[in-house]
Amino acid sequence: MFRILTFIFFLSFCTFSSAVFSAHENMTGQYETAETCRAEEIPFPFCNPIICTDPCMDSDSFCPDSTYNIPQDHSGRQTRISGQNTDITPQEAEFISWDPSFRACIPGLGRALPRSDAAWRWQIFPTGILFRSYFASITESRMGVQFIHESRQNINYWDPTLGGRFGMVRYGNFEKLYPEGFQLDVECAALARLTLDGDREVWGTDYRFGCPLTFRYHHWEFKFGYYHISSHRGDELMVRQENPRERRNYVRDTLMLAAAYRPDANWRFYFEMNYAVWTDEGAKPWQFELGCEYSPMMLPSVKGSPFFALHCRFSEDNDFGSTLTFQLGWQWKTLYQHTFRTGLYFLDGYPNQYQFYDRKERQIGWGFWYDF
């Protein structure tokens, strides 16, 4: 029943967003030149998008100093789109804003993925990630926090994550929006649970470290690697227990294998299986994860775009009982598609804090996340 309501709510959200942005485009025009914006006295932030065209290829006083520099088209006129001071290709310029049409919300009918025939070369500390973290999986390495109410025990928490992920070496191209190739990443994070009621006690912290080897080509992405996760109960919670020395030394040393498919520049579908080669204190070998994400690819813009993420986890720890996580909100992206998001957060199943892996929770709240 919840899955049906989630799908209906997402379709309603896309329809509303499409209507709002379509109305905005009808007022300002699909593409506004700098001259048109000045003639109609349209304020700078509302040109959609601001496209400054100068036959002399000199600076346009209407456009900000920081611009995207796009190679000349067949007419010899250089088009510059307001944003960061960097060069982008005409193909990348198509992603100046997200496509608000309802048709683009359907997998496979959105904008095509940008493609490049550029040669693959070795790169040290490349910018960008080939296989990105799953948005709705809270055990991933990122920066973020969600403020939640847990209805089964009627407790308020805030669960912060302090971590990151970066590339060590890549053999691939240098594209910004959608790079391809092989890449070795390093990730690490501390995932904590604190109470919002009373003294803001720390009830637990999980520590994660991993080294995924990733690959991306055309519509497909793959990941293989290792991660370690260990869970530690907080001192304040241990003092509350009848036996303060009681704790779980939950540990997983895990091999992971994952595949993802992108039918267009908006959607991603993925599946991952994990096998822990070494476990302790309640951890069992197998875990399976699958999900989907609607996250339009776009260049940096103050307007941003909507996002939607659904994630399911099945763990042998709980006899393969399911944990469903759902997020819906708004996002802003960097040139290399690092993403800041804020939105609704919902979890039904087993918590992501492994100190409490064997109890069921129903969480609802609001979150802020930055994904590398």
Short mmCIF file of N, CA, C and O in Angstrom, two decimals, residues 249-347:
data_model
loop_
_atom_site.label_atom_id
_atom_site.label_comp_id
_atom_site.label_asym_id
_atom_site.label_seq_id
_atom_site.Cartn_x
_atom_site.Cartn_y
_atom_site.Cartn_z
N ASN A 249 29.55 -5.75 19.33
CA ASN A 249 30.72 -5.49 18.49
C ASN A 249 30.39 -5.88 17.04
O ASN A 249 31.00 -6.76 16.45
N TYR A 250 29.38 -5.19 16.48
CA TYR A 250 28.91 -5.51 15.13
C TYR A 250 29.98 -5.08 14.12
O TYR A 250 30.37 -3.90 14.06
N VAL A 251 30.44 -6.04 13.31
CA VAL A 251 31.49 -5.77 12.33
C VAL A 251 31.17 -6.51 11.04
O VAL A 251 30.74 -7.67 11.06
N ARG A 252 31.39 -5.83 9.92
CA ARG A 252 31.28 -6.45 8.59
C ARG A 252 32.50 -6.06 7.76
O ARG A 252 32.78 -4.86 7.58
N ASP A 253 33.24 -7.03 7.27
CA ASP A 253 34.26 -6.82 6.24
C ASP A 253 33.70 -7.42 4.97
O ASP A 253 33.60 -8.64 4.83
N THR A 254 33.36 -6.57 4.02
CA THR A 254 32.43 -6.95 2.96
C THR A 254 32.99 -6.71 1.56
O THR A 254 33.62 -5.68 1.30
N LEU A 255 32.72 -7.68 0.67
CA LEU A 255 32.93 -7.50 -0.76
C LEU A 255 31.60 -7.11 -1.39
O LEU A 255 30.57 -7.70 -1.08
N MET A 256 31.62 -6.11 -2.26
CA MET A 256 30.39 -5.61 -2.88
C MET A 256 30.50 -5.67 -4.40
O MET A 256 31.57 -5.45 -4.97
N LEU A 257 29.37 -5.96 -5.04
CA LEU A 257 29.28 -6.00 -6.49
C LEU A 257 27.95 -5.34 -6.88
O LEU A 257 26.90 -5.75 -6.37
N ALA A 258 28.00 -4.34 -7.75
CA ALA A 258 26.79 -3.59 -8.08
C ALA A 258 26.77 -3.23 -9.55
O ALA A 258 27.82 -3.11 -10.20
N ALA A 259 25.56 -3.08 -10.07
CA ALA A 259 25.34 -2.62 -11.44
C ALA A 259 24.22 -1.59 -11.44
O ALA A 259 23.28 -1.68 -10.64
N ALA A 260 24.35 -0.60 -12.31
CA ALA A 260 23.33 0.45 -12.43
C ALA A 260 23.09 0.74 -13.90
O ALA A 260 24.02 0.64 -14.73
N TYR A 261 21.86 1.11 -14.22
CA TYR A 261 21.49 1.43 -15.60
C TYR A 261 20.81 2.78 -15.63
O TYR A 261 19.90 3.05 -14.82
N ARG A 262 21.24 3.64 -16.54
CA ARG A 262 20.65 4.96 -16.73
C ARG A 262 19.96 5.00 -18.09
O ARG A 262 20.63 5.11 -19.12
N PRO A 263 18.62 4.95 -18.14
CA PRO A 263 17.94 5.01 -19.43
C PRO A 263 18.01 6.39 -20.08
O PRO A 263 17.85 6.51 -21.29
N ASP A 264 18.21 7.43 -19.26
CA ASP A 264 18.35 8.79 -19.77
C ASP A 264 19.11 9.60 -18.72
O ASP A 264 19.66 9.04 -17.77
N ALA A 265 19.13 10.92 -18.90
CA ALA A 265 19.90 11.78 -17.99
C ALA A 265 19.16 12.09 -16.70
O ALA A 265 19.68 12.85 -15.88
N ASN A 266 17.97 11.53 -16.50
CA ASN A 266 17.19 11.80 -15.29
C ASN A 266 17.17 10.63 -14.31
O ASN A 266 17.14 10.83 -13.11
N TRP A 267 17.13 9.41 -14.84
CA TRP A 267 16.85 8.24 -14.01
C TRP A 267 18.08 7.34 -13.86
O TRP A 267 18.92 7.25 -14.77
N ARG A 268 18.12 6.63 -12.72
CA ARG A 268 19.09 5.55 -12.52
C ARG A 268 18.40 4.43 -11.74
O ARG A 268 17.70 4.67 -10.75
N PHE A 269 18.62 3.19 -12.20
CA PHE A 269 18.14 1.99 -11.52
C PHE A 269 19.37 1.14 -11.15
O PHE A 269 20.29 1.01 -11.96
N TYR A 270 19.37 0.55 -9.97
CA TYR A 270 20.58 -0.14 -9.52
C TYR A 270 20.24 -1.37 -8.68
O TYR A 270 19.14 -1.51 -8.13
N PHE A 271 21.23 -2.26 -8.62
CA PHE A 271 21.14 -3.47 -7.79
C PHE A 271 22.54 -3.76 -7.25
O PHE A 271 23.53 -3.64 -7.98
N GLU A 272 22.61 -4.13 -5.98
CA GLU A 272 23.90 -4.42 -5.36
C GLU A 272 23.75 -5.64 -4.45
O GLU A 272 22.72 -5.80 -3.77
N MET A 273 24.77 -6.48 -4.45
CA MET A 273 24.82 -7.57 -3.48
C MET A 273 26.15 -7.50 -2.73
O MET A 273 27.20 -7.19 -3.32
N ASN A 274 26.07 -7.75 -1.42
CA ASN A 274 27.24 -7.70 -0.55
C ASN A 274 27.42 -9.04 0.15
O ASN A 274 26.43 -9.64 0.60
N TYR A 275 28.65 -9.47 0.26
CA TYR A 275 28.95 -10.68 1.01
C TYR A 275 30.07 -10.36 1.99
O TYR A 275 31.19 -9.98 1.59
N ALA A 276 29.78 -10.49 3.27
CA ALA A 276 30.77 -10.22 4.32
C ALA A 276 31.67 -11.44 4.51
O ALA A 276 31.19 -12.52 4.88
N VAL A 277 32.95 -11.27 4.27
CA VAL A 277 33.91 -12.37 4.42
C VAL A 277 34.30 -12.57 5.88
O VAL A 277 34.86 -13.61 6.24
N TRP A 278 34.02 -11.56 6.71
CA TRP A 278 34.26 -11.68 8.14
C TRP A 278 33.21 -10.90 8.89
O TRP A 278 32.92 -9.74 8.54
N THR A 279 32.60 -11.49 9.91
CA THR A 279 31.54 -10.83 10.66
C THR A 279 31.74 -11.06 12.16
O THR A 279 32.50 -11.94 12.57
N ASP A 280 31.01 -10.27 12.95
CA ASP A 280 31.04 -10.44 14.39
C ASP A 280 29.77 -9.87 15.00
O ASP A 280 29.18 -8.92 14.45
N GLU A 281 29.31 -10.48 16.11
CA GLU A 281 28.24 -9.97 16.96
C GLU A 281 26.95 -9.65 16.20
O GLU A 281 26.52 -8.49 16.13
N GLY A 282 26.35 -10.65 15.59
CA GLY A 282 25.05 -10.48 14.96
C GLY A 282 25.09 -10.25 13.47
O GLY A 282 24.07 -10.40 12.79
N ALA A 283 26.22 -9.82 12.93
CA ALA A 283 26.32 -9.60 11.49
C ALA A 283 26.36 -10.95 10.77
O ALA A 283 27.04 -11.88 11.19
N LYS A 284 25.62 -11.03 9.66
CA LYS A 284 25.61 -12.22 8.82
C LYS A 284 26.04 -11.85 7.41
O LYS A 284 25.99 -10.68 7.03
N PRO A 285 26.44 -12.82 6.60
CA PRO A 285 27.15 -12.50 5.35
C PRO A 285 26.38 -11.69 4.32
O PRO A 285 26.89 -10.70 3.78
N TRP A 286 25.14 -12.06 4.00
CA TRP A 286 24.51 -11.53 2.78
C TRP A 286 23.65 -10.29 3.03
O TRP A 286 22.91 -10.22 4.00
N GLN A 287 23.78 -9.35 2.10
CA GLN A 287 22.88 -8.20 2.00
C GLN A 287 22.63 -7.91 0.53
O GLN A 287 23.53 -8.06 -0.30
N PHE A 288 21.39 -7.50 0.22
CA PHE A 288 21.02 -7.11 -1.14
C PHE A 288 20.36 -5.74 -1.09
O PHE A 288 19.58 -5.45 -0.18
N GLU A 289 20.69 -4.92 -2.08
CA GLU A 289 20.13 -3.57 -2.16
C GLU A 289 19.68 -3.31 -3.59
O GLU A 289 20.34 -3.73 -4.55
N LEU A 290 18.58 -2.61 -3.73
CA LEU A 290 18.11 -2.19 -5.04
C LEU A 290 17.29 -0.92 -4.89
O LEU A 290 16.78 -0.62 -3.80
N GLY A 291 17.18 -0.18 -5.99
CA GLY A 291 16.43 1.07 -5.90
C GLY A 291 16.43 1.82 -7.21
O GLY A 291 16.94 1.37 -8.24
N CYS A 292 15.83 3.01 -7.16
CA CYS A 292 15.78 3.89 -8.32
C CYS A 292 15.84 5.33 -7.85
O CYS A 292 15.48 5.65 -6.70
N GLU A 293 16.32 6.19 -8.75
CA GLU A 293 16.47 7.61 -8.45
C GLU A 293 16.05 8.45 -9.65
O GLU A 293 16.41 8.13 -10.79
N TYR A 294 15.31 9.50 -9.37
CA TYR A 294 15.04 10.54 -10.36
C TYR A 294 15.82 11.78 -9.94
O TYR A 294 15.50 12.41 -8.93
N SER A 295 16.87 12.10 -10.67
CA SER A 295 17.76 13.20 -10.32
C SER A 295 18.28 13.83 -11.61
O SER A 295 19.30 13.40 -12.16
N PRO A 296 17.57 14.84 -12.17
CA PRO A 296 17.94 15.39 -13.47
C PRO A 296 19.37 15.92 -13.50
O PRO A 296 19.79 16.66 -12.60
N MET A 297 20.11 15.52 -14.52
CA MET A 297 21.44 16.05 -14.75
C MET A 297 21.32 17.51 -15.20
O MET A 297 20.50 17.83 -16.05
N MET A 298 22.10 18.41 -14.60
CA MET A 298 22.02 19.81 -14.99
C MET A 298 23.28 20.55 -14.53
O MET A 298 24.00 20.11 -13.64
N LEU A 299 23.51 21.68 -15.18
CA LEU A 299 24.60 22.56 -14.79
C LEU A 299 24.19 23.34 -13.54
O LEU A 299 23.01 23.41 -13.20
N PRO A 300 25.15 23.95 -12.83
CA PRO A 300 24.81 24.69 -11.62
C PRO A 300 23.79 25.79 -11.89
O PRO A 300 23.90 26.54 -12.86
N SER A 301 22.78 25.88 -11.03
CA SER A 301 21.72 26.88 -11.16
C SER A 301 21.09 27.10 -9.81
O SER A 301 20.88 26.14 -9.05
N VAL A 302 20.75 28.36 -9.51
CA VAL A 302 20.10 28.66 -8.23
C VAL A 302 18.70 28.07 -8.19
O VAL A 302 18.14 27.87 -7.11
N LYS A 303 18.11 27.78 -9.35
CA LYS A 303 16.76 27.22 -9.38
C LYS A 303 16.73 25.78 -8.90
O LYS A 303 15.76 25.34 -8.29
N GLY A 304 17.76 25.01 -9.21
CA GLY A 304 17.78 23.61 -8.84
C GLY A 304 16.73 22.80 -9.59
O GLY A 304 16.20 23.21 -10.62
N SER A 305 16.41 21.64 -9.05
CA SER A 305 15.44 20.74 -9.68
C SER A 305 14.95 19.75 -8.63
O SER A 305 15.59 19.56 -7.59
N PRO A 306 13.82 19.08 -8.87
CA PRO A 306 13.33 18.09 -7.91
C PRO A 306 14.14 16.80 -7.99
O PRO A 306 14.81 16.52 -8.98
N PHE A 307 14.07 16.01 -6.93
CA PHE A 307 14.66 14.68 -6.94
C PHE A 307 13.74 13.73 -6.19
O PHE A 307 12.92 14.13 -5.35
N PHE A 308 13.89 12.45 -6.51
CA PHE A 308 13.12 11.39 -5.88
C PHE A 308 14.02 10.17 -5.77
O PHE A 308 14.78 9.87 -6.70
N ALA A 309 13.99 9.48 -4.64
CA ALA A 309 14.83 8.30 -4.45
C ALA A 309 14.09 7.26 -3.62
O ALA A 309 13.46 7.59 -2.62
N LEU A 310 14.20 6.01 -4.06
CA LEU A 310 13.59 4.88 -3.37
C LEU A 310 14.64 3.79 -3.26
O LEU A 310 15.28 3.42 -4.25
N HIS A 311 14.82 3.27 -2.03
CA HIS A 311 15.88 2.29 -1.78
C HIS A 311 15.34 1.16 -0.92
O HIS A 311 14.65 1.40 0.08
N CYS A 312 15.63 -0.09 -1.30
CA CYS A 312 15.22 -1.27 -0.54
C CYS A 312 16.46 -2.07 -0.17
O CYS A 312 17.36 -2.27 -1.00
N ARG A 313 16.49 -2.54 1.08
CA ARG A 313 17.60 -3.36 1.55
C ARG A 313 17.04 -4.64 2.16
O ARG A 313 16.06 -4.60 2.93
N PHE A 314 17.68 -5.76 1.83
CA PHE A 314 17.30 -7.06 2.38
C PHE A 314 18.56 -7.66 3.00
O PHE A 314 19.54 -7.92 2.31
N SER A 315 18.52 -7.87 4.32
CA SER A 315 19.71 -8.31 5.04
C SER A 315 19.47 -9.66 5.70
O SER A 315 18.41 -9.90 6.30
N GLU A 316 20.48 -10.52 5.61
CA GLU A 316 20.42 -11.81 6.31
C GLU A 316 20.41 -11.61 7.81
O GLU A 316 19.96 -12.50 8.55
N ASP A 317 20.88 -10.45 8.30
CA ASP A 317 20.82 -10.16 9.73
C ASP A 317 19.40 -10.29 10.26
O ASP A 317 19.19 -10.65 11.42
N ASN A 318 18.42 -9.94 9.41
CA ASN A 318 17.00 -9.94 9.81
C ASN A 318 16.21 -10.96 9.01
O ASN A 318 15.03 -10.73 8.71
N ASP A 319 16.85 -12.08 8.64
CA ASP A 319 16.20 -13.12 7.83
C ASP A 319 15.64 -12.55 6.54
O ASP A 319 14.56 -12.92 6.08
N PHE A 320 16.38 -11.61 5.96
CA PHE A 320 16.06 -10.95 4.69
C PHE A 320 14.75 -10.16 4.75
O PHE A 320 14.06 -9.99 3.75
N GLY A 321 14.43 -9.67 5.95
CA GLY A 321 13.33 -8.72 6.05
C GLY A 321 13.69 -7.43 5.35
O GLY A 321 14.86 -7.01 5.30
N SER A 322 12.71 -6.74 4.78
CA SER A 322 12.97 -5.57 3.94
C SER A 322 13.00 -4.29 4.77
O SER A 322 12.30 -4.15 5.78
N THR A 323 13.83 -3.35 4.32
CA THR A 323 13.87 -1.98 4.84
C THR A 323 13.68 -1.05 3.65
O THR A 323 14.46 -1.09 2.69
N LEU A 324 12.65 -0.23 3.70
CA LEU A 324 12.31 0.67 2.60
C LEU A 324 12.61 2.10 3.01
O LEU A 324 12.15 2.56 4.07
N THR A 325 13.38 2.81 2.20
CA THR A 325 13.70 4.22 2.45
C THR A 325 13.24 5.05 1.25
O THR A 325 13.46 4.66 0.10
N PHE A 326 12.64 6.20 1.55
CA PHE A 326 12.06 7.05 0.52
C PHE A 326 12.46 8.50 0.79
O PHE A 326 12.42 8.96 1.94
N GLN A 327 12.88 9.21 -0.26
CA GLN A 327 13.22 10.63 -0.16
C GLN A 327 12.60 11.39 -1.32
O GLN A 327 12.55 10.88 -2.45
N LEU A 328 12.16 12.61 -1.05
CA LEU A 328 11.57 13.48 -2.07
C LEU A 328 11.87 14.91 -1.71
O LEU A 328 11.60 15.34 -0.58
N GLY A 329 12.44 15.68 -2.64
CA GLY A 329 12.76 17.06 -2.31
C GLY A 329 13.36 17.81 -3.48
O GLY A 329 13.04 17.55 -4.64
N TRP A 330 14.27 18.74 -3.18
CA TRP A 330 14.88 19.62 -4.17
C TRP A 330 16.38 19.49 -4.09
O TRP A 330 16.94 19.24 -3.02
N GLN A 331 17.05 19.67 -5.25
CA GLN A 331 18.49 19.47 -5.32
C GLN A 331 19.16 20.58 -6.12
O GLN A 331 18.54 21.21 -6.98
N TRP A 332 20.46 20.77 -5.84
CA TRP A 332 21.30 21.69 -6.60
C TRP A 332 22.61 20.97 -6.89
O TRP A 332 23.16 20.28 -6.01
N LYS A 333 23.14 21.13 -8.10
CA LYS A 333 24.31 20.37 -8.51
C LYS A 333 25.46 21.28 -8.91
O LYS A 333 25.25 22.39 -9.40
N THR A 334 26.69 20.76 -8.70
CA THR A 334 27.87 21.44 -9.19
C THR A 334 28.13 21.02 -10.64
O THR A 334 27.43 20.17 -11.19
N LEU A 335 29.14 21.61 -11.24
CA LEU A 335 29.48 21.27 -12.62
C LEU A 335 29.82 19.79 -12.76
O LEU A 335 29.52 19.16 -13.77
N TYR A 336 30.44 19.21 -11.73
CA TYR A 336 30.83 17.80 -11.77
C TYR A 336 29.78 16.91 -11.10
O TYR A 336 30.07 15.78 -10.73
N GLN A 337 28.58 17.43 -10.92
CA GLN A 337 27.41 16.70 -10.45
C GLN A 337 27.49 16.28 -8.98
O GLN A 337 26.80 15.35 -8.57
N HIS A 338 28.33 16.93 -8.20
CA HIS A 338 28.21 16.82 -6.76
C HIS A 338 26.88 17.47 -6.39
O HIS A 338 26.54 18.54 -6.91
N THR A 339 26.14 16.87 -5.47
CA THR A 339 24.74 17.25 -5.29
C THR A 339 24.41 17.58 -3.85
O THR A 339 24.70 16.78 -2.94
N PHE A 340 23.82 18.78 -3.66
CA PHE A 340 23.24 19.14 -2.37
C PHE A 340 21.74 18.96 -2.46
O PHE A 340 21.10 19.44 -3.39
N ARG A 341 21.16 18.24 -1.47
CA ARG A 341 19.73 17.95 -1.50
C ARG A 341 19.10 18.26 -0.15
O ARG A 341 19.75 18.18 0.89
N THR A 342 17.83 18.59 -0.19
CA THR A 342 17.04 18.70 1.02
C THR A 342 15.63 18.22 0.72
O THR A 342 15.13 18.44 -0.39
N GLY A 343 15.02 17.53 1.70
CA GLY A 343 13.70 17.01 1.41
C GLY A 343 13.16 16.08 2.48
O GLY A 343 13.76 15.86 3.54
N LEU A 344 12.00 15.52 2.16
CA LEU A 344 11.30 14.58 3.03
C LEU A 344 12.07 13.26 3.11
O LEU A 344 12.60 12.78 2.11
N TYR A 345 12.08 12.69 4.30
CA TYR A 345 12.79 11.42 4.54
C TYR A 345 11.83 10.46 5.25
O TYR A 345 11.17 10.83 6.23
N PHE A 346 11.77 9.21 4.76
CA PHE A 346 10.91 8.20 5.38
C PHE A 346 11.62 6.85 5.34
O PHE A 346 12.21 6.48 4.33
N LEU A 347 11.57 6.13 6.45
CA LEU A 347 12.13 4.77 6.53
C LEU A 347 11.15 3.87 7.26
O LEU A 347 10.61 4.25 8.31
#
